[in-house]
mmCIF file of C-alpha atoms and ligand atoms in Angstrom:
data_model
loop_
_atom_site.group_PDB
_atom_site.id
_atom_site.type_symbol
_atom_site.label_atom_id
_atom_site.label_comp_id
_atom_site.label_asym_id
_atom_site.label_seq_id
_atom_site.Cartn_x
_atom_site.Cartn_y
_atom_site.Cartn_z
ATOM 1 C CA MET A 1 -3.342 -1.840 21.127
ATOM 2 C CA ARG A 2 -5.269 -2.422 17.898
ATOM 3 C CA LYS A 3 -9.046 -2.341 18.222
ATOM 4 C CA PRO A 4 -10.678 -5.403 16.653
ATOM 5 C CA PHE A 5 -12.545 -4.781 13.429
ATOM 6 C CA VAL A 6 -15.304 -6.955 11.967
ATOM 7 C CA ALA A 7 -16.525 -6.078 8.469
ATOM 8 C CA GLY A 8 -19.217 -7.792 6.432
ATOM 9 C CA ASN A 9 -18.876 -7.908 2.665
ATOM 10 C CA TRP A 10 -22.336 -8.605 1.308
ATOM 11 C CA LYS A 11 -21.023 -8.928 -2.275
ATOM 12 C CA MET A 12 -23.824 -8.985 -4.875
ATOM 13 C CA ASN A 13 -26.514 -10.140 -2.444
ATOM 14 C CA THR A 14 -29.664 -8.793 -0.733
ATOM 15 C CA ASP A 15 -32.364 -6.534 -2.194
ATOM 16 C CA SER A 16 -33.694 -3.138 -1.181
ATOM 17 C CA GLN A 17 -35.796 -4.505 1.658
ATOM 18 C CA SER A 18 -33.560 -7.265 2.972
ATOM 19 C CA SER A 19 -30.487 -4.996 2.946
ATOM 20 C CA VAL A 20 -32.196 -2.585 5.342
ATOM 21 C CA THR A 21 -33.547 -5.415 7.509
ATOM 22 C CA LEU A 22 -30.071 -6.957 7.735
ATOM 23 C CA ALA A 23 -28.453 -3.599 8.515
ATOM 24 C CA ARG A 24 -31.010 -2.862 11.264
ATOM 25 C CA GLY A 25 -30.492 -6.307 12.734
ATOM 26 C CA VAL A 26 -26.735 -5.758 12.896
ATOM 27 C CA ALA A 27 -27.124 -2.252 14.359
ATOM 28 C CA GLU A 28 -29.603 -3.372 17.030
ATOM 29 C CA GLY A 29 -27.786 -6.569 17.895
ATOM 30 C CA SER A 30 -24.369 -5.024 18.258
ATOM 31 C CA VAL A 31 -25.359 -2.096 20.478
ATOM 32 C CA GLU A 32 -23.281 -3.404 23.384
ATOM 33 C CA SER A 33 -20.137 -4.251 21.506
ATOM 34 C CA ALA A 34 -19.908 -2.062 18.413
ATOM 35 C CA GLY A 35 -17.935 1.122 18.824
ATOM 36 C CA ARG A 36 -16.648 0.592 22.326
ATOM 37 C CA ASN A 37 -14.881 -2.746 22.015
ATOM 38 C CA VAL A 38 -14.922 -3.507 18.322
ATOM 39 C CA ASP A 39 -15.346 -1.571 15.099
ATOM 40 C CA VAL A 40 -18.108 -2.982 12.911
ATOM 41 C CA ALA A 41 -18.833 -2.222 9.262
ATOM 42 C CA VAL A 42 -21.168 -3.561 6.602
ATOM 43 C CA CYS A 43 -20.450 -3.305 2.883
ATOM 44 C CA PRO A 44 -23.670 -3.603 0.872
ATOM 45 C CA PRO A 45 -23.986 -3.334 -2.906
ATOM 46 C CA PHE A 46 -23.656 0.255 -4.189
ATOM 47 C CA VAL A 47 -27.387 0.699 -4.840
ATOM 48 C CA TYR A 48 -28.273 0.003 -1.192
ATOM 49 C CA LEU A 49 -25.492 2.056 0.417
ATOM 50 C CA GLN A 50 -27.631 5.075 1.108
ATOM 51 C CA SER A 51 -30.573 3.235 2.645
ATOM 52 C CA VAL A 52 -28.230 1.039 4.687
ATOM 53 C CA ALA A 53 -26.321 4.140 5.865
ATOM 54 C CA ARG A 54 -29.643 5.591 7.057
ATOM 55 C CA ALA A 55 -30.619 2.334 8.739
ATOM 56 C CA VAL A 56 -27.445 2.262 10.855
ATOM 57 C CA SER A 57 -27.093 6.020 11.331
ATOM 58 C CA SER A 58 -27.987 6.071 15.016
ATOM 59 C CA SER A 59 -25.665 3.167 15.799
ATOM 60 C CA SER A 60 -21.893 2.858 15.704
ATOM 61 C CA VAL A 61 -22.020 0.440 12.782
ATOM 62 C CA ALA A 62 -20.158 1.975 9.846
ATOM 63 C CA VAL A 63 -20.810 1.509 6.155
ATOM 64 C CA GLY A 64 -18.286 0.599 3.493
ATOM 65 C CA ALA A 65 -18.410 0.373 -0.283
ATOM 66 C CA GLN A 66 -17.235 -2.780 -2.045
ATOM 67 C CA ASP A 67 -15.178 -0.781 -4.518
ATOM 68 C CA VAL A 68 -14.317 2.815 -5.457
ATOM 69 C CA TYR A 69 -13.082 4.419 -8.659
ATOM 70 C CA PHE A 70 -9.890 6.468 -8.640
ATOM 71 C CA GLU A 71 -10.980 9.435 -10.748
ATOM 72 C CA LYS A 72 -12.790 12.338 -9.121
ATOM 73 C CA LYS A 73 -15.489 12.791 -11.756
ATOM 74 C CA GLY A 74 -16.133 12.729 -15.478
ATOM 75 C CA ALA A 75 -16.811 10.331 -18.315
ATOM 76 C CA PHE A 76 -16.350 7.015 -16.483
ATOM 77 C CA THR A 77 -19.619 5.245 -17.146
ATOM 78 C CA GLY A 78 -20.714 3.004 -14.318
ATOM 79 C CA GLU A 79 -18.041 4.101 -11.863
ATOM 80 C CA VAL A 80 -18.445 5.724 -8.434
ATOM 81 C CA SER A 81 -16.017 8.217 -6.868
ATOM 82 C CA ALA A 82 -14.748 8.446 -3.309
ATOM 83 C CA ALA A 83 -16.486 11.813 -2.848
ATOM 84 C CA MET A 84 -19.829 10.308 -3.863
ATOM 85 C CA LEU A 85 -19.383 7.499 -1.373
ATOM 86 C CA LYS A 86 -18.285 9.844 1.390
ATOM 87 C CA GLU A 87 -21.266 12.127 0.783
ATOM 88 C CA ILE A 88 -23.804 9.364 1.322
ATOM 89 C CA GLY A 89 -22.225 8.194 4.544
ATOM 90 C CA CYS A 90 -19.532 5.663 3.684
ATOM 91 C CA THR A 91 -16.545 5.360 5.973
ATOM 92 C CA TYR A 92 -14.682 2.497 4.287
ATOM 93 C CA ALA A 93 -14.053 1.174 0.783
ATOM 94 C CA LEU A 94 -12.809 -2.288 -0.120
ATOM 95 C CA CYS A 95 -9.997 -2.086 -2.675
ATOM 96 C CA GLY A 96 -8.687 -5.010 -4.675
ATOM 97 C CA HIS A 97 -11.039 -7.691 -3.409
ATOM 98 C CA SER A 98 -10.008 -11.018 -4.939
ATOM 99 C CA GLU A 99 -13.214 -11.212 -6.956
ATOM 100 C CA ARG A 100 -12.362 -7.892 -8.542
ATOM 101 C CA ARG A 101 -8.783 -9.009 -9.178
ATOM 102 C CA HIS A 102 -9.655 -12.433 -10.559
ATOM 103 C CA VAL A 103 -13.160 -12.083 -12.026
ATOM 104 C CA LEU A 104 -12.909 -8.476 -13.201
ATOM 105 C CA GLY A 105 -9.191 -8.340 -13.955
ATOM 106 C CA GLU A 106 -8.033 -5.581 -11.595
ATOM 107 C CA THR A 107 -4.267 -5.120 -11.495
ATOM 108 C CA ASP A 108 -2.051 -4.064 -8.611
ATOM 109 C CA GLU A 109 -1.609 -0.693 -10.336
ATOM 110 C CA LEU A 110 -5.366 -0.099 -10.490
ATOM 111 C CA VAL A 111 -5.820 -1.216 -6.893
ATOM 112 C CA ASN A 112 -3.086 1.219 -5.836
ATOM 113 C CA LYS A 113 -4.875 4.083 -7.602
ATOM 114 C CA LYS A 114 -8.090 3.152 -5.820
ATOM 115 C CA VAL A 115 -6.417 2.999 -2.387
ATOM 116 C CA THR A 116 -4.778 6.369 -3.016
ATOM 117 C CA ALA A 117 -8.019 7.971 -4.254
ATOM 118 C CA ALA A 118 -10.011 6.543 -1.356
ATOM 119 C CA ILE A 119 -7.665 8.161 1.168
ATOM 120 C CA ALA A 120 -7.637 11.456 -0.746
ATOM 121 C CA GLY A 121 -11.436 11.401 -0.717
ATOM 122 C CA GLY A 122 -11.641 10.851 3.037
ATOM 123 C CA LEU A 123 -12.446 7.137 2.996
ATOM 124 C CA LEU A 124 -10.599 4.406 4.892
ATOM 125 C CA PRO A 125 -9.507 1.763 2.377
ATOM 126 C CA ILE A 126 -9.478 -1.929 3.166
ATOM 127 C CA LEU A 127 -6.769 -3.315 0.901
ATOM 128 C CA CYS A 128 -7.514 -6.971 0.118
ATOM 129 C CA VAL A 129 -4.607 -9.295 -0.641
ATOM 130 C CA GLY A 130 -4.168 -13.042 -0.957
ATOM 131 C CA GLU A 131 -2.874 -15.936 -2.982
ATOM 132 C CA LEU A 132 -4.642 -18.435 -5.236
ATOM 133 C CA GLN A 133 -4.616 -22.115 -4.317
ATOM 134 C CA SER A 134 -2.132 -22.878 -7.120
ATOM 135 C CA GLN A 135 0.172 -20.132 -5.839
ATOM 136 C CA ARG A 136 0.069 -21.558 -2.301
ATOM 137 C CA GLU A 137 0.717 -25.050 -3.604
ATOM 138 C CA SER A 138 3.734 -23.862 -5.558
ATOM 139 C CA GLY A 139 5.160 -22.071 -2.517
ATOM 140 C CA ARG A 140 4.474 -18.562 -3.816
ATOM 141 C CA THR A 141 2.231 -17.240 -1.018
ATOM 142 C CA GLU A 142 4.877 -14.898 0.411
ATOM 143 C CA GLU A 143 5.789 -13.544 -3.002
ATOM 144 C CA VAL A 144 2.157 -12.859 -4.006
ATOM 145 C CA VAL A 145 1.132 -11.278 -0.711
ATOM 146 C CA THR A 146 4.300 -9.168 -0.631
ATOM 147 C CA ARG A 147 3.547 -7.904 -4.137
ATOM 148 C CA HIS A 148 -0.111 -7.144 -3.346
ATOM 149 C CA VAL A 149 0.826 -5.159 -0.236
ATOM 150 C CA THR A 150 3.878 -3.388 -1.676
ATOM 151 C CA LYS A 151 2.219 -2.392 -4.933
ATOM 152 C CA GLY A 152 -1.149 -1.694 -3.284
ATOM 153 C CA LEU A 153 0.472 0.843 -0.957
ATOM 154 C CA ALA A 154 3.005 2.235 -3.463
ATOM 155 C CA GLY A 155 3.575 5.969 -3.138
ATOM 156 C CA LEU A 156 1.745 6.320 0.165
ATOM 157 C CA SER A 157 3.499 7.977 3.099
ATOM 158 C CA GLY A 158 3.439 6.417 6.558
ATOM 159 C CA ALA A 159 0.884 9.017 7.648
ATOM 160 C CA LYS A 160 -1.434 8.047 4.797
ATOM 161 C CA VAL A 161 -0.997 4.351 5.451
ATOM 162 C CA SER A 162 -2.441 4.861 8.928
ATOM 163 C CA ALA A 163 -5.836 5.129 7.148
ATOM 164 C CA VAL A 164 -5.458 1.663 5.634
ATOM 165 C CA THR A 165 -6.656 -1.693 6.901
ATOM 166 C CA VAL A 166 -5.153 -4.737 5.190
ATOM 167 C CA ALA A 167 -7.338 -7.808 4.678
ATOM 168 C CA TYR A 168 -5.599 -11.120 4.015
ATOM 169 C CA GLU A 169 -8.022 -13.298 2.108
ATOM 170 C CA PRO A 170 -6.498 -16.475 0.680
ATOM 171 C CA VAL A 171 -8.518 -16.990 -2.493
ATOM 172 C CA TRP A 172 -8.814 -20.743 -1.886
ATOM 173 C CA ALA A 173 -10.629 -20.048 1.387
ATOM 174 C CA ILE A 174 -13.218 -17.631 0.001
ATOM 175 C CA GLY A 175 -16.711 -19.087 -0.197
ATOM 176 C CA THR A 176 -15.310 -22.618 -0.156
ATOM 177 C CA GLY A 177 -15.805 -23.574 3.473
ATOM 178 C CA LEU A 178 -12.036 -24.153 3.593
ATOM 179 C CA THR A 179 -10.672 -21.813 6.247
ATOM 180 C CA ALA A 180 -6.980 -21.225 6.674
ATOM 181 C CA THR A 181 -5.967 -22.719 10.003
ATOM 182 C CA PRO A 182 -5.264 -20.070 12.650
ATOM 183 C CA ALA A 183 -1.559 -20.950 12.330
ATOM 184 C CA GLN A 184 -1.578 -20.635 8.522
ATOM 185 C CA ALA A 185 -3.348 -17.275 8.730
ATOM 186 C CA GLN A 186 -1.109 -16.025 11.540
ATOM 187 C CA GLU A 187 1.986 -16.893 9.519
ATOM 188 C CA VAL A 188 0.873 -14.649 6.646
ATOM 189 C CA HIS A 189 -0.372 -11.889 8.952
ATOM 190 C CA ALA A 190 3.017 -11.812 10.683
ATOM 191 C CA LEU A 191 4.680 -11.617 7.288
ATOM 192 C CA ILE A 192 2.470 -8.658 6.310
ATOM 193 C CA ARG A 193 3.221 -6.872 9.585
ATOM 194 C CA LYS A 194 6.938 -7.390 9.121
ATOM 195 C CA LEU A 195 6.648 -6.080 5.578
ATOM 196 C CA LEU A 196 4.851 -2.947 6.844
ATOM 197 C CA GLY A 197 7.729 -2.463 9.261
ATOM 198 C CA ASP A 198 10.232 -2.761 6.402
ATOM 199 C CA LEU A 199 8.242 -0.450 4.097
ATOM 200 C CA TYR A 200 7.469 2.107 6.817
ATOM 201 C CA ASP A 201 8.462 1.686 10.435
ATOM 202 C CA ASN A 202 7.686 -0.416 13.458
ATOM 203 C CA GLU A 203 5.099 1.998 14.813
ATOM 204 C CA THR A 204 3.120 1.930 11.564
ATOM 205 C CA ALA A 205 3.343 -1.854 11.418
ATOM 206 C CA GLU A 206 2.098 -2.223 14.982
ATOM 207 C CA ALA A 207 -0.757 0.257 14.454
ATOM 208 C CA THR A 208 -2.105 -1.203 11.207
ATOM 209 C CA ARG A 209 -5.028 -3.577 11.469
ATOM 210 C CA ILE A 210 -4.761 -6.782 9.460
ATOM 211 C CA LEU A 211 -8.016 -8.712 8.991
ATOM 212 C CA TYR A 212 -8.434 -12.317 7.925
ATOM 213 C CA GLY A 213 -11.126 -13.304 5.425
ATOM 214 C CA GLY A 214 -12.205 -16.619 3.938
ATOM 215 C CA SER A 215 -15.031 -18.810 5.264
ATOM 216 C CA VAL A 216 -15.115 -17.061 8.644
ATOM 217 C CA LYS A 217 -18.014 -18.362 10.751
ATOM 218 C CA PRO A 218 -19.153 -17.831 14.347
ATOM 219 C CA ASP A 219 -17.470 -21.088 15.366
ATOM 220 C CA ASN A 220 -13.999 -20.347 13.961
ATOM 221 C CA ALA A 221 -13.830 -16.552 14.424
ATOM 222 C CA ALA A 222 -12.621 -16.509 18.043
ATOM 223 C CA GLU A 223 -9.693 -18.834 17.417
ATOM 224 C CA LEU A 224 -8.611 -16.899 14.344
ATOM 225 C CA MET A 225 -8.802 -13.586 16.191
ATOM 226 C CA SER A 226 -6.876 -14.971 19.165
ATOM 227 C CA GLN A 227 -3.751 -15.012 16.984
ATOM 228 C CA ARG A 228 -1.304 -12.213 17.684
ATOM 229 C CA ASP A 229 -1.457 -10.551 14.287
ATOM 230 C CA ILE A 230 -5.122 -11.183 13.381
ATOM 231 C CA ASP A 231 -6.961 -7.995 14.313
ATOM 232 C CA GLY A 232 -10.391 -8.851 12.997
ATOM 233 C CA VAL A 233 -12.195 -10.481 10.109
ATOM 234 C CA LEU A 234 -13.706 -9.666 6.737
ATOM 235 C CA VAL A 235 -16.771 -11.857 6.419
ATOM 236 C CA GLY A 236 -18.642 -12.826 3.253
ATOM 237 C CA GLY A 237 -21.399 -15.450 3.454
ATOM 238 C CA ALA A 238 -21.830 -15.362 7.231
ATOM 239 C CA SER A 239 -22.366 -11.582 7.171
ATOM 240 C CA LEU A 240 -25.688 -12.134 5.362
ATOM 241 C CA LYS A 241 -27.270 -13.707 8.442
ATOM 242 C CA VAL A 242 -27.800 -11.371 11.404
ATOM 243 C CA GLU A 243 -27.301 -14.119 13.960
ATOM 244 C CA ASP A 244 -24.071 -15.396 12.414
ATOM 245 C CA PHE A 245 -22.606 -11.922 11.955
ATOM 246 C CA LEU A 246 -23.491 -10.958 15.535
ATOM 247 C CA GLY A 247 -21.860 -14.178 16.713
ATOM 248 C CA ILE A 248 -18.667 -13.182 14.912
ATOM 249 C CA ILE A 249 -18.806 -9.682 16.424
ATOM 250 C CA GLN A 250 -19.193 -11.270 19.867
ATOM 251 C CA ALA A 251 -16.128 -13.395 19.196
ATOM 252 C CA ALA A 252 -14.115 -10.222 18.625
ATOM 253 C CA VAL A 253 -15.072 -8.547 21.903
HETATM 254 P P1 13P B 301 -16.644 -15.873 2.593
HETATM 255 O O1 13P B 301 -16.705 -15.477 4.055
HETATM 256 O O2 13P B 301 -18.021 -16.122 2.023
HETATM 257 O O3 13P B 301 -15.676 -16.977 2.359
HETATM 258 O O4 13P B 301 -16.091 -14.594 1.790
HETATM 259 C C1 13P B 301 -14.945 -13.968 2.235
HETATM 260 C C2 13P B 301 -14.775 -12.696 1.494
HETATM 261 O O5 13P B 301 -14.478 -12.686 0.308
HETATM 262 C C3 13P B 301 -15.002 -11.439 2.227
HETATM 263 O O6 13P B 301 -14.573 -10.342 1.482
#
């Protein structure tokens, strides 16, 4: 049985004060549900990771980074290693978020290096995958998602893959208010689970959590998560409001 997982990706939002206020609100409001019935994580901007990690330290809310670099250390100006993130209290790292793929030009090869380095550094990667609107319209969703998953996990053994969460985020649904219907999302989640079975084995496929992301709100979260292969959600905009995020966590319980 896969434990539901609700993660908030704050993207490039909040400031030093509001990030801590938001984190405290999530930690206090999810006392009943977080940990026992549902895993909860927040992913603030890098500069607020440490203060947010402190703010949630006595709760079961975990902290994730929005990205991680694949090298261990050295002359990589502006980058942050897995060890650095681990040291300040991160549990998770997003890898290959669509904004990094499409705004910042990350390739499948780079994303794979990041996933691999995150695991080696003791972090749990959340591998983000998903098609553009034009790709869906031209019937290429399966091909794109298959490539993102296969290349994102390339070279990882089944044991290593048990550290990975996959997040299916159709790009056309991110920040647009257009949510994939539960049936559309379920179709792709089932495809990803089958692919994990083909790449690894049935046990790995059944154990891996697959989250949906893209305009998730308190009023659509429960129906999405009621689908067989949707094990939780990766939330952008609605994770910036305590009440909305708590509503989504409640929907997962
Ligand atoms: P929205 O929930 O704002 O659509 O963002 C989804 C997302 O990109 C989470 O990583």
